[in-house]
Coordinates of C-alpha atoms in Angstrom, one line a residue:
M90 CA 18.5 -11.7 -12.6
L91 CA 17.2 -9.2 -15.2
S92 CA 19.2 -6.1 -15.8
V93 CA 18.4 -3.0 -17.9
N94 CA 21.7 -1.3 -18.8
D95 CA 21.9 2.3 -20.1
L96 CA 18.8 1.7 -22.2
T97 CA 17.9 4.4 -24.7
Y98 CA 14.9 4.0 -27.0
R99 CA 13.3 6.7 -29.2
V100 CA 10.1 6.9 -31.1
G101 CA 9.9 9.6 -33.8
G102 CA 12.9 11.3 -32.4
R103 CA 11.4 11.5 -28.9
A104 CA 13.3 9.7 -26.2
I105 CA 11.1 7.3 -24.3
F106 CA 14.1 6.0 -22.3
E107 CA 17.4 7.8 -21.9
Q108 CA 20.2 5.8 -20.4
A109 CA 17.8 4.1 -18.1
A110 CA 19.1 1.3 -15.8
V111 CA 17.6 -1.0 -13.2
A112 CA 18.3 -4.5 -11.8
I113 CA 15.6 -7.0 -10.8
A114 CA 16.6 -10.0 -8.7
G115 CA 15.3 -13.4 -9.7
G116 CA 12.0 -14.3 -8.0
K117 CA 11.1 -10.7 -7.4
R118 CA 7.5 -9.5 -8.0
V119 CA 7.7 -6.0 -9.5
G120 CA 5.1 -3.4 -10.3
L121 CA 6.0 -1.2 -13.2
V122 CA 4.3 2.2 -12.8
G123 CA 4.2 5.6 -14.5
R124 CA 1.7 7.9 -16.2
N125 CA 0.1 6.8 -19.5
G126 CA 2.5 7.3 -22.4
T127 CA 5.7 7.1 -20.3
G128 CA 6.7 3.7 -21.8
K129 CA 5.5 0.9 -19.6
S130 CA 4.2 -1.3 -22.4
T131 CA 7.2 -0.4 -24.5
L132 CA 9.6 -1.6 -21.8
L133 CA 7.8 -5.0 -21.6
K134 CA 8.2 -5.3 -25.4
L135 CA 11.9 -4.5 -25.1
I136 CA 12.3 -7.1 -22.4
D137 CA 10.4 -9.7 -24.5
G138 CA 12.5 -8.9 -27.6
E139 CA 9.7 -7.6 -29.7
L140 CA 11.4 -4.2 -29.8
Q141 CA 15.2 -3.5 -30.0
P142 CA 16.8 -0.6 -28.1
D143 CA 18.7 2.2 -29.8
Q144 CA 21.5 2.0 -27.3
G145 CA 22.2 -0.1 -24.2
G146 CA 20.4 -3.3 -23.7
I147 CA 18.5 -5.8 -21.5
S148 CA 20.3 -8.9 -20.1
I149 CA 18.5 -11.9 -18.7
Q150 CA 20.1 -14.9 -17.1
P151 CA 20.8 -17.5 -19.7
G152 CA 18.2 -20.3 -20.1
M153 CA 15.3 -18.2 -18.5
R154 CA 12.0 -18.2 -20.4
V155 CA 10.2 -14.9 -20.8
G156 CA 6.4 -15.0 -21.2
R157 CA 4.1 -12.2 -22.1
M158 CA 0.3 -12.3 -22.3
A159 CA -0.8 -12.4 -26.0
Q160 CA -2.2 -9.0 -27.2
D161 CA -4.7 -10.8 -29.6
P162 CA -7.2 -13.2 -27.9
P163 CA -6.9 -16.9 -28.9
D164 CA -9.5 -18.0 -31.5
G165 CA -10.2 -21.5 -32.7
P166 CA -12.4 -24.6 -32.4
E167 CA -10.3 -26.0 -29.6
S168 CA -11.8 -26.1 -26.1
L169 CA -10.6 -23.6 -23.5
L170 CA -8.9 -26.4 -21.6
E171 CA -7.1 -27.5 -24.7
T172 CA -6.1 -24.0 -25.6
V173 CA -4.5 -23.4 -22.2
L174 CA -2.7 -26.8 -22.1
A175 CA -1.2 -26.0 -25.5
A176 CA 0.6 -23.0 -23.9
D177 CA 3.1 -25.4 -22.4
L178 CA 5.1 -25.8 -25.6
E179 CA 7.5 -28.4 -24.1
R180 CA 4.7 -30.6 -22.8
A181 CA 2.8 -30.4 -26.1
A182 CA 5.9 -31.3 -28.1
L183 CA 6.7 -34.2 -25.9
L184 CA 3.2 -35.6 -26.0
Q185 CA 3.2 -35.3 -29.8
A186 CA 6.7 -37.0 -30.0
A187 CA 5.5 -39.9 -27.7
E188 CA 2.7 -40.7 -30.2
S189 CA 5.1 -41.0 -33.2
E190 CA 8.3 -42.3 -31.6
A191 CA 9.2 -45.9 -32.2
D192 CA 12.5 -46.1 -30.3
P193 CA 11.9 -47.6 -26.8
Q194 CA 14.9 -45.8 -25.4
R195 CA 13.6 -42.4 -26.7
I196 CA 10.1 -43.2 -25.5
A197 CA 11.4 -43.8 -22.0
E198 CA 13.3 -40.5 -22.1
I199 CA 10.2 -38.7 -23.2
H200 CA 8.0 -40.2 -20.4
N201 CA 10.7 -39.4 -17.8
R202 CA 10.8 -35.8 -18.9
L203 CA 7.0 -35.6 -18.9
S204 CA 7.1 -36.9 -15.3
D205 CA 9.8 -34.3 -14.4
I206 CA 7.6 -31.4 -15.6
G207 CA 4.5 -32.7 -13.9
S208 CA 2.6 -33.4 -17.1
H209 CA 0.0 -35.7 -15.5
A210 CA -1.1 -32.9 -13.2
A211 CA -1.2 -30.3 -16.0
P212 CA -4.9 -30.6 -16.9
A213 CA -6.0 -30.2 -13.3
R214 CA -3.7 -27.1 -12.9
A215 CA -5.1 -25.6 -16.1
A216 CA -8.6 -26.2 -15.0
R217 CA -8.0 -24.5 -11.6
I218 CA -6.6 -21.4 -13.3
L219 CA -9.5 -21.3 -15.7
R220 CA -11.9 -21.7 -12.8
G221 CA -10.2 -18.8 -10.9
L222 CA -10.7 -16.6 -14.0
G223 CA -14.4 -17.3 -14.1
F224 CA -14.8 -20.5 -16.3
D225 CA -16.6 -23.4 -14.7
H226 CA -16.1 -27.0 -15.8
E227 CA -18.8 -26.8 -18.5
A228 CA -17.4 -23.5 -19.9
Q229 CA -13.9 -25.0 -20.1
Q230 CA -15.2 -27.6 -22.6
R231 CA -16.7 -25.1 -25.0
P232 CA -14.7 -24.0 -28.1
C233 CA -12.6 -20.9 -27.7
N234 CA -14.2 -19.2 -30.7
S235 CA -17.6 -19.3 -29.1
Y236 CA -16.7 -16.6 -26.6
S237 CA -16.5 -12.8 -27.0
G238 CA -13.2 -11.0 -27.2
G239 CA -13.1 -10.0 -23.5
W240 CA -13.7 -13.6 -22.3
R241 CA -11.0 -14.8 -24.8
M242 CA -8.5 -12.3 -23.3
R243 CA -9.1 -14.2 -20.0
V244 CA -8.1 -17.4 -21.8
A245 CA -4.9 -15.6 -23.0
L246 CA -4.2 -14.7 -19.4
A247 CA -4.8 -18.2 -18.3
S248 CA -2.5 -19.5 -20.9
V249 CA 0.5 -17.4 -19.9
L250 CA -0.1 -18.2 -16.2
F251 CA -0.3 -21.9 -16.9
A252 CA 3.0 -21.7 -18.9
Q253 CA 4.8 -20.3 -15.8
P254 CA 7.7 -18.6 -17.6
D255 CA 10.7 -17.7 -15.5
V256 CA 10.0 -14.0 -16.2
L257 CA 6.2 -13.3 -16.4
L258 CA 5.3 -10.0 -18.1
L259 CA 1.7 -8.8 -17.5
D260 CA 0.3 -5.6 -19.0
E261 CA -3.0 -4.5 -17.4
P262 CA -4.2 -8.1 -16.8
S263 CA -7.2 -7.1 -14.7
N264 CA -8.8 -4.9 -17.5
H265 CA -11.0 -7.8 -18.7
L266 CA -11.8 -9.2 -15.3
D267 CA -14.7 -8.8 -13.0
L268 CA -14.1 -8.2 -9.3
E269 CA -14.2 -11.9 -8.4
A270 CA -11.6 -12.9 -11.0
R271 CA -9.5 -9.9 -10.0
L272 CA -9.4 -11.0 -6.4
W273 CA -8.4 -14.5 -7.5
L274 CA -5.6 -13.1 -9.7
E275 CA -4.2 -11.0 -6.9
S276 CA -4.0 -14.1 -4.7
Y277 CA -2.4 -16.1 -7.5
L278 CA 0.2 -13.5 -8.3
R279 CA 1.1 -12.9 -4.7
N280 CA 2.3 -16.5 -4.6
Y281 CA 4.0 -16.6 -8.1
P282 CA 7.3 -18.4 -7.5
R283 CA 9.3 -16.8 -10.3
T284 CA 10.0 -13.3 -11.5
L285 CA 6.9 -11.1 -12.2
I286 CA 6.8 -7.7 -13.9
L287 CA 3.3 -6.3 -13.6
V288 CA 2.0 -3.2 -15.4
S289 CA -1.3 -2.1 -13.7
H290 CA -3.2 1.0 -12.7
D291 CA -5.1 -1.1 -10.1
R292 CA -3.7 0.2 -6.8
D293 CA -5.0 -2.8 -4.7
L294 CA -3.5 -5.3 -7.1
L295 CA -0.1 -3.5 -6.9
N296 CA -0.4 -3.4 -3.1
G297 CA -1.4 -7.0 -2.8
A298 CA 0.7 -8.8 -5.4
V299 CA 4.1 -7.0 -5.7
E300 CA 7.1 -6.4 -3.4
Q301 CA 9.0 -3.8 -5.4
I302 CA 8.0 -0.8 -7.6
V303 CA 9.9 0.4 -10.6
H304 CA 8.8 3.9 -11.5
I305 CA 9.3 5.4 -15.0
D306 CA 10.4 9.0 -14.2
A307 CA 11.5 11.3 -17.0
G308 CA 12.9 8.5 -19.1
K309 CA 14.7 6.9 -16.1
L310 CA 13.9 3.7 -14.1
V311 CA 13.8 4.2 -10.3
A312 CA 13.3 1.2 -8.0
Y313 CA 11.5 1.4 -4.7
N314 CA 11.2 -1.4 -2.1
G315 CA 7.7 -2.3 -1.0
N316 CA 4.2 -2.1 -2.6
Y317 CA 2.5 0.9 -4.3
D318 CA 1.4 2.6 -1.1
R319 CA 4.9 2.5 0.3
F320 CA 6.3 3.8 -3.1
E321 CA 4.0 6.8 -2.9
R322 CA 4.8 7.5 0.7
T323 CA 8.6 7.2 0.0
R324 CA 8.4 9.4 -3.0
R325 CA 6.5 12.1 -1.1
E326 CA 9.1 12.0 1.7
R327 CA 11.9 12.2 -0.8
Q328 CA 10.3 15.2 -2.5
A329 CA 9.8 16.9 0.8
N330 CA 13.5 16.4 1.7
L331 CA 14.6 17.7 -1.7
V332 CA 12.4 20.8 -1.3
S333 CA 13.9 21.4 2.1
Q334 CA 17.5 20.9 0.7
A335 CA 16.7 23.3 -2.1
A336 CA 15.5 25.9 0.3
R337 CA 18.6 25.6 2.4
Q338 CA 20.8 25.8 -0.7
T339 CA 19.1 28.9 -1.9
A340 CA 19.7 30.6 1.5
Q341 CA 23.3 29.5 1.4
R342 CA 23.8 30.8 -2.2
K343 CA 22.3 34.1 -1.2
H344 CA 24.6 34.4 1.8
L345 CA 27.7 33.5 -0.3
Q346 CA 26.7 36.0 -3.0
S347 CA 26.1 38.7 -0.5
F348 CA 29.6 38.2 0.9
I349 CA 31.1 38.2 -2.6
D350 CA 29.3 41.4 -3.6
R351 CA 30.4 43.2 -0.5
F352 CA 34.0 42.3 -0.3
R353 CA 35.5 41.2 -3.6
A354 CA 36.6 44.8 -4.3
K355 CA 38.4 45.1 -1.0
A356 CA 42.0 44.0 -1.0
T357 CA 41.9 42.7 2.6
K358 CA 38.9 40.4 1.7
A359 CA 39.6 39.5 -1.9
R360 CA 41.0 36.1 -1.1
Q361 CA 38.0 35.1 1.0
A362 CA 35.6 36.4 -1.7
Q363 CA 37.5 34.4 -4.3
S364 CA 37.2 31.3 -2.2
R365 CA 33.4 31.8 -1.8
M366 CA 33.1 32.3 -5.6
K367 CA 34.6 28.9 -6.1
M368 CA 32.3 27.4 -3.5
L369 CA 29.3 28.9 -5.3
E370 CA 30.5 27.5 -8.7
K371 CA 31.0 24.0 -7.3
M372 CA 27.6 24.0 -5.6
E373 CA 25.4 21.5 -7.5
P374 CA 21.7 22.5 -7.7
V375 CA 19.2 20.3 -5.9
V376 CA 17.0 18.7 -8.6
L377 CA 13.4 18.2 -7.5
L378 CA 11.4 15.2 -8.7
A379 CA 9.5 15.8 -11.9
Q380 CA 6.0 17.1 -11.1
E381 CA 3.4 15.6 -13.5
Q382 CA 0.4 17.6 -14.6
E383 CA -2.5 17.0 -12.3
I384 CA -5.7 15.5 -13.8
G385 CA -9.1 16.4 -12.4
F386 CA -12.8 15.9 -12.9
D387 CA -15.7 18.0 -11.8
F388 CA -19.2 16.6 -12.2
P389 CA -21.8 19.4 -12.1
S390 CA -24.2 19.5 -9.1
P391 CA -27.7 18.2 -9.8
A392 CA -30.9 20.1 -8.9
E393 CA -32.4 18.8 -5.6
L394 CA -35.2 16.2 -6.0
P395 CA -37.3 14.7 -3.2
P396 CA -36.6 11.1 -2.3
P397 CA -36.6 8.5 -3.6
L398 CA -35.0 8.9 -7.0
I399 CA -35.9 5.4 -8.2
T400 CA -37.9 2.5 -6.7
I401 CA -38.6 -1.0 -8.2
E402 CA -41.2 -3.3 -6.8
Q403 CA -41.3 -7.0 -7.7
G404 CA -39.4 -6.4 -10.9
E405 CA -38.3 -8.9 -13.4
A406 CA -35.7 -8.0 -16.1
G407 CA -34.3 -10.0 -19.0
Y408 CA -33.9 -10.1 -22.8
A409 CA -36.1 -13.0 -23.8
P410 CA -39.8 -13.5 -22.8
G411 CA -40.2 -15.9 -19.9
R412 CA -36.4 -16.0 -19.2
P413 CA -35.7 -13.3 -16.7
V414 CA -32.0 -12.6 -15.8
L415 CA -33.1 -10.9 -12.6
S416 CA -36.3 -11.5 -10.5
G417 CA -37.9 -10.2 -7.3
L418 CA -36.3 -6.8 -7.7
N419 CA -37.2 -4.6 -4.7
L420 CA -34.9 -1.7 -4.4
R421 CA -34.8 2.1 -3.7
I422 CA -32.1 4.7 -4.6
D423 CA -31.9 8.1 -2.9
M424 CA -29.7 11.2 -3.8
D425 CA -27.1 10.4 -1.1
D426 CA -26.6 6.7 -2.0
R427 CA -23.2 5.3 -3.1
I428 CA -23.8 1.8 -4.2
A429 CA -21.4 -0.9 -5.5
L430 CA -22.7 -3.9 -7.3
L431 CA -20.9 -7.2 -6.5
G432 CA -21.2 -10.5 -8.4
A433 CA -19.5 -12.4 -11.1
N434 CA -19.8 -11.4 -14.8
G435 CA -23.0 -12.9 -16.2
N436 CA -25.0 -12.6 -13.0
G437 CA -26.9 -9.5 -14.1
K438 CA -25.0 -6.4 -12.9
S439 CA -25.0 -4.7 -16.3
T440 CA -28.6 -5.8 -16.8
L441 CA -29.6 -4.0 -13.6
V442 CA -27.7 -0.9 -14.7
R443 CA -29.5 -0.9 -18.0
V444 CA -32.8 -1.1 -16.2
L445 CA -31.9 1.8 -14.0
S446 CA -30.8 3.8 -17.0
D447 CA -34.1 3.1 -18.9
R448 CA -32.2 1.2 -21.6
L449 CA -34.0 -2.0 -20.7
K450 CA -37.7 -2.2 -19.7
L451 CA -38.9 -4.4 -16.9
Q452 CA -40.6 -7.6 -18.1
S453 CA -42.9 -7.3 -15.0
G454 CA -43.2 -5.3 -11.8
A455 CA -43.1 -1.6 -11.3
L456 CA -40.4 1.0 -11.7
R457 CA -41.1 4.5 -10.4
K458 CA -39.0 7.6 -10.7
S459 CA -39.4 11.3 -10.7
G460 CA -40.4 12.9 -14.0
K461 CA -37.5 15.4 -13.6
L462 CA -34.9 12.6 -12.9
K463 CA -31.8 12.9 -15.1
V464 CA -29.6 9.8 -15.4
G465 CA -25.9 9.7 -16.4
Y466 CA -24.8 6.4 -17.8
F467 CA -21.2 5.3 -18.6
A468 CA -20.1 2.0 -20.2
Q469 CA -16.8 1.2 -21.9
H470 CA -18.5 0.2 -25.1
Q471 CA -19.7 3.7 -25.6
A472 CA -16.2 4.7 -26.7
E473 CA -17.0 2.8 -29.9
E474 CA -19.8 5.3 -30.6
L475 CA -17.6 8.3 -30.6
D476 CA -16.9 9.9 -34.0
L477 CA -13.2 9.6 -34.4
R478 CA -13.1 12.5 -36.9
D479 CA -14.7 15.0 -34.6
S480 CA -13.2 16.8 -31.6
A481 CA -14.3 16.8 -28.0
L482 CA -15.7 20.3 -28.7
D483 CA -17.8 18.9 -31.6
H484 CA -19.2 16.2 -29.4
V485 CA -20.2 18.5 -26.6
R486 CA -21.6 21.1 -29.1
R487 CA -24.1 18.5 -30.3
L488 CA -25.5 18.1 -26.8
M489 CA -25.4 21.8 -26.1
P490 CA -26.3 23.4 -29.4
D491 CA -27.3 26.8 -28.0
A492 CA -24.2 27.3 -25.9
S493 CA -21.5 29.7 -26.8
E494 CA -18.0 28.3 -27.6
Q495 CA -16.7 29.9 -24.4
K496 CA -19.3 28.0 -22.4
L497 CA -18.5 24.8 -24.2
R498 CA -14.8 25.2 -23.6
S499 CA -15.4 26.1 -19.9
Y500 CA -17.4 22.9 -19.5
L501 CA -14.7 20.8 -21.2
G502 CA -12.2 22.4 -18.9
R503 CA -13.9 20.6 -16.0
F504 CA -12.5 17.4 -17.5
Y505 CA -9.1 18.7 -18.5
F506 CA -9.8 19.4 -22.1
S507 CA -8.4 22.9 -22.6
G508 CA -6.7 24.8 -25.4
D509 CA -5.8 22.8 -28.4
K510 CA -6.8 19.5 -26.7
A511 CA -10.5 20.4 -26.9
K512 CA -10.2 20.6 -30.8
L513 CA -8.1 17.5 -31.3
E514 CA -9.7 14.7 -33.3
V515 CA -11.0 11.9 -31.0
G516 CA -9.1 9.4 -33.1
R517 CA -5.9 11.0 -31.8
L518 CA -6.9 10.8 -28.1
S519 CA -5.6 8.2 -25.8
G520 CA -7.9 5.6 -24.2
G521 CA -7.8 7.6 -20.9
E522 CA -8.7 10.8 -22.7
R523 CA -11.6 9.2 -24.5
T524 CA -12.9 7.9 -21.1
R525 CA -12.7 11.5 -19.8
L526 CA -14.7 12.7 -22.8
L527 CA -17.3 10.1 -22.1
F528 CA -17.6 11.4 -18.5
A529 CA -18.0 14.9 -19.9
L530 CA -20.8 13.8 -22.3
M531 CA -22.5 11.8 -19.6
A532 CA -22.6 14.7 -17.2
V533 CA -23.8 17.5 -19.6
D534 CA -27.3 17.6 -18.1
A535 CA -26.1 17.6 -14.5
P536 CA -27.7 14.2 -13.8
H537 CA -29.1 13.2 -10.4
I538 CA -27.6 9.7 -10.6
L539 CA -24.4 8.4 -12.2
L540 CA -24.4 4.7 -13.4
L541 CA -20.8 3.7 -14.0
D542 CA -20.0 0.3 -15.6
E543 CA -16.2 -0.3 -15.3
P544 CA -15.2 3.4 -15.5
T545 CA -11.5 3.0 -14.8
N546 CA -10.2 0.5 -17.4
H547 CA -8.3 3.2 -19.4
L548 CA -7.4 5.6 -16.6
D549 CA -4.0 5.8 -15.1
M550 CA -3.4 5.9 -11.3
D551 CA -3.6 9.7 -11.0
A552 CA -6.8 9.9 -13.1
R553 CA -8.4 7.2 -10.9
E554 CA -7.6 9.2 -7.8
A555 CA -9.1 12.2 -9.5
L556 CA -12.3 10.2 -10.3
I557 CA -12.6 9.1 -6.7
E558 CA -12.3 12.7 -5.5
A559 CA -14.9 13.9 -8.0
L560 CA -17.4 11.2 -7.2
N561 CA -17.0 11.9 -3.5
A562 CA -17.6 15.6 -4.2
Y563 CA -20.6 14.9 -6.5
E564 CA -24.0 15.6 -4.8
G565 CA -26.1 13.0 -6.6
A566 CA -26.4 9.2 -6.3
V567 CA -23.7 6.8 -7.6
V568 CA -24.1 3.2 -8.7
L569 CA -20.8 1.4 -9.5
V570 CA -19.8 -1.7 -11.3
S571 CA -16.0 -2.1 -11.1
H572 CA -13.2 -4.5 -10.5
D573 CA -11.2 -1.7 -9.0
T574 CA -11.4 -2.4 -5.2
H575 CA -9.6 0.8 -4.3
L576 CA -12.3 2.8 -6.1
L577 CA -15.1 0.8 -4.4
R578 CA -13.6 1.1 -0.9
L579 CA -13.3 4.9 -1.1
V580 CA -16.6 5.7 -2.9
A581 CA -19.2 3.1 -2.1
D582 CA -20.9 2.9 1.3
T583 CA -23.5 0.3 0.3
L584 CA -22.9 -3.1 -1.3
W585 CA -25.5 -5.0 -3.3
L586 CA -24.8 -8.6 -4.3
V587 CA -26.2 -9.7 -7.7
A588 CA -26.3 -13.5 -7.7
D589 CA -28.7 -16.3 -8.4
G590 CA -31.0 -14.0 -10.3
R591 CA -31.5 -11.7 -7.3
V592 CA -30.2 -8.4 -6.0
R593 CA -29.7 -8.2 -2.2
P594 CA -27.9 -5.9 0.2
Y595 CA -24.6 -7.4 1.2
D596 CA -24.0 -7.2 5.0
G597 CA -20.2 -6.8 5.1
D598 CA -17.3 -5.0 3.5
L599 CA -15.1 -5.9 0.5
D600 CA -12.7 -7.8 2.8
D601 CA -15.6 -9.9 4.0
Y602 CA -16.6 -10.5 0.4
Q603 CA -13.1 -11.5 -0.6
R604 CA -13.0 -14.0 2.2
L605 CA -16.4 -15.4 1.2
L606 CA -15.2 -15.9 -2.4
L607 CA -12.0 -17.6 -1.3
G608 CA -13.9 -19.8 1.1
Q609 CA -16.3 -20.8 -1.6
R610 CA -13.4 -22.0 -3.7
G611 CA -12.2 -24.0 -0.7
E612 CA -8.6 -22.8 -0.9
E613 CA -6.7 -19.8 -2.2
E614 CA -5.3 -20.9 -5.6
K615 CA -1.6 -21.0 -5.8
P616 CA 0.8 -21.5 -8.7
A617 CA 2.2 -25.0 -8.6
R618 CA 5.9 -25.1 -7.7
P619 CA 7.9 -26.2 -10.7
A620 CA 9.5 -29.7 -10.6
A621 CA 13.1 -29.8 -9.6
A622 CA 14.3 -30.9 -13.1
A623 CA 12.5 -28.0 -14.7
V624 CA 14.2 -25.2 -12.7
R625 CA 17.8 -25.6 -13.4
N626 CA 18.1 -22.0 -14.5
Q627 CA 15.7 -20.6 -12.0
E628 CA 16.5 -18.6 -8.9
K629 CA 15.1 -19.9 -5.6
P630 CA 11.8 -18.5 -4.5
S631 CA 12.2 -15.2 -2.7
E632 CA 10.5 -16.5 0.4
P633 CA 10.0 -19.9 2.1
V634 CA 6.5 -21.4 1.9
E635 CA 6.2 -21.4 5.7
R636 CA 7.0 -17.7 5.9
A637 CA 4.5 -16.8 3.1
R638 CA 1.8 -18.8 4.9
D639 CA 2.5 -17.0 8.2
R640 CA 2.4 -13.7 6.3
R641 CA -1.0 -14.5 4.7
R642 CA -2.4 -15.5 8.1
S643 CA -1.1 -12.3 9.6
E644 CA -2.6 -10.2 6.8
A645 CA -6.0 -12.0 7.3
E646 CA -5.9 -11.3 11.0
I647 CA -5.1 -7.6 10.5
R648 CA -8.0 -7.3 8.0
A649 CA -10.3 -9.0 10.4
R650 CA -9.2 -6.7 13.2
L651 CA -9.5 -3.5 11.1
A652 CA -12.9 -4.4 9.5
P653 CA -15.1 -3.2 12.4
L654 CA -13.2 0.0 12.7
R655 CA -13.5 0.7 8.9
K656 CA -17.2 0.0 9.2
A657 CA -17.5 2.4 12.1
V658 CA -15.7 5.2 10.1
A659 CA -18.0 4.6 7.1
A660 CA -21.1 4.6 9.2
A661 CA -20.0 7.8 11.0
E662 CA -19.2 9.5 7.6
T663 CA -22.7 8.6 6.4
V664 CA -24.3 10.1 9.6
V665 CA -22.2 13.3 9.2
A666 CA -23.2 13.7 5.6
K667 CA -26.9 13.3 6.3
L668 CA -26.9 15.6 9.3
G669 CA -24.9 18.2 7.3
K670 CA -27.6 18.2 4.6
Q671 CA -30.3 18.6 7.2
H672 CA -28.5 21.5 8.8
E673 CA -28.0 23.2 5.5
A674 CA -31.7 22.7 4.6
I675 CA -32.8 24.4 7.8
K676 CA -30.3 27.3 7.3
A677 CA -31.7 27.8 3.8
K678 CA -35.2 28.1 5.2
L679 CA -34.0 30.6 7.8
A680 CA -32.3 32.6 5.1
D681 CA -35.7 33.0 3.2
P682 CA -37.1 36.5 3.7
A683 CA -40.6 35.1 3.3
L684 CA -40.3 33.2 6.5
Y685 CA -40.3 36.3 8.6
T686 CA -43.6 37.7 7.1
G687 CA -45.5 34.8 8.7
P688 CA -46.0 33.6 12.3
Q689 CA -43.1 34.2 14.6
D690 CA -43.7 30.7 16.2
A691 CA -42.6 29.1 13.0
V692 CA -39.4 31.2 13.0
R693 CA -38.6 30.3 16.7
Q694 CA -39.3 26.6 15.9
L695 CA -36.9 26.7 13.0
Q696 CA -34.3 28.4 15.1
I697 CA -34.6 25.7 17.8
E698 CA -34.3 23.0 15.0
A699 CA -31.2 24.8 13.7
G700 CA -29.6 24.7 17.1
S701 CA -30.4 21.1 17.6
A702 CA -29.2 20.2 14.1
Q703 CA -25.9 22.1 14.7
N704 CA -25.4 20.3 18.0
A705 CA -26.2 16.9 16.4
L706 CA -23.8 17.6 13.6
A707 CA -21.0 18.7 15.9
N708 CA -21.4 15.5 18.0
A709 CA -21.5 13.3 14.9
E710 CA -18.3 15.0 13.5
T711 CA -16.6 14.4 16.9
E712 CA -17.6 10.7 16.7
W713 CA -16.4 10.5 13.1
L714 CA -13.0 12.0 14.0
E715 CA -12.7 9.7 17.0
A716 CA -13.5 6.6 14.8
L717 CA -11.0 7.8 12.2
E718 CA -8.3 8.3 14.9
R719 CA -9.0 4.7 16.2
L720 CA -8.7 3.3 12.7
E721 CA -5.5 5.2 11.9
T722 CA -3.9 4.2 15.2
A723 CA -4.9 0.5 14.6
E724 CA -3.5 0.7 11.1
R725 CA -0.2 2.2 12.3
E726 CA 0.1 -0.5 15.0
A727 CA -0.6 -3.2 12.5
R728 CA 2.1 -1.8 10.2
E729 CA 4.6 -1.7 13.0
D730 CA 3.7 -5.3 14.1
A731 CA 4.1 -6.5 10.5

């Protein structure tokens, strides 16, 4: 059991938490959520003991080990496998003692303890975790300091997972992962046998890995049962009920006040008026849930270009002569494409994006594009290129030197930089605000195609939803590289698999791809159950193994049953979008006065085409709505069955 009791913590006089309280049962997997800056990471540090509360406290069952992922990546000449094995401090100490101990009795005790904690299986378990996070056998033998910071953060994650603390604290663990490693992590955490507190803005990770949500709301901690989707639904319902109660209370107050105003001066009604005044004084106001400021994006619409935007024929791309990363590239991108690139890190997704953005030339083959094509490119490393001393207004002014300040401010307002925020130094902006600034800079020229390489790493949940909405409203092409499966599901309608030096269309959805990955690994990786001697202070797992296995089988069956319906909805949406554009194009021609100065046969033909297009669009919209209704019905029935 972990309890937060009347916790108050202030920074610079501002209360982050004010008498906050929550209780987390042993073995619970909890998602900690809230807007950026509300104190999620601070709470993890308070639980870990790195920070001390101003008032109140945090109590943890005696003997329980708390583990938090290191904020600085490991660095040293040891191999990745050795680095991860060293995270089990007890095992490392026992092995060292066994080498130097001379007393036979003590040696026997050491080996008994090593047996109790499963020491002999530790290297295999560490190797499985590293493999799940993207390191094959050869990579596991390389020294830790030979890897970049992002890859070493994966080693830090592997280390804390291997240590299996009684209370595991994870702060945005998927930020440095590709989609493949993120899917593995979700499977691993879903089976974590001890207490887990997970901070993440990854909706699918919170839906798939946790069973309880703790929401930081105006300095308080509010617990909700279920995953993130259920939390959102429950909170919406709660807010609707509070609004209804507030409306009824307002009407009741008005009625009481009206009686008081009419009769308190009359002797015959004075007592009743006095009674109603007391009722009015005792009536506690209904407090609505705090409404957080909405965040939005608005990418400018590009000018129309004839298809295709980009074609590549027999292309080869790489960084060294004679050593292509990608070969046999044959692809085409049109204005209405929404493409997600799948494949493990290192397979060439970013290489393909650099080719499409003209930052990397083909080694051979042909790339053709319109001379008027404008490309918007986003990558996380671009944040390092921002001038920390300048404001968002300064950055946009450099790209739009002839624009008035009013026009510059109006443009920045599309990305929620208004008022003083537009003139704030970049160095004082949060990670999410810098990401929004990069979006603004990327879209200045109203590009025809957006190339987005991990665009959501520093965005909170609401900002991610705003990005999804903006991308779906955007009228150009989108190519996405992201580990955020929620983003990919709602934006992409085409999947390309980048693997084995090739880029091929993937015939399936993300659920199919996840099953493919798990099948390739042979078995879903699971945390090893701790040995009996090692869990004296641990609560029992929250669910029997058999029930968990049945639940996973049921979830897999539901996904398989819903997959064709989801595909049908996506296909119908694509047809509606294409027919809608065709209908609008015909209407635009009919609205052109020049049409009516020519042959009347052309006018009649266009009118016939307009009628046919309108009928086709209406039929397609009907089919889309019917497909959507079938999917919603199936999802509702699946939830009820579960």
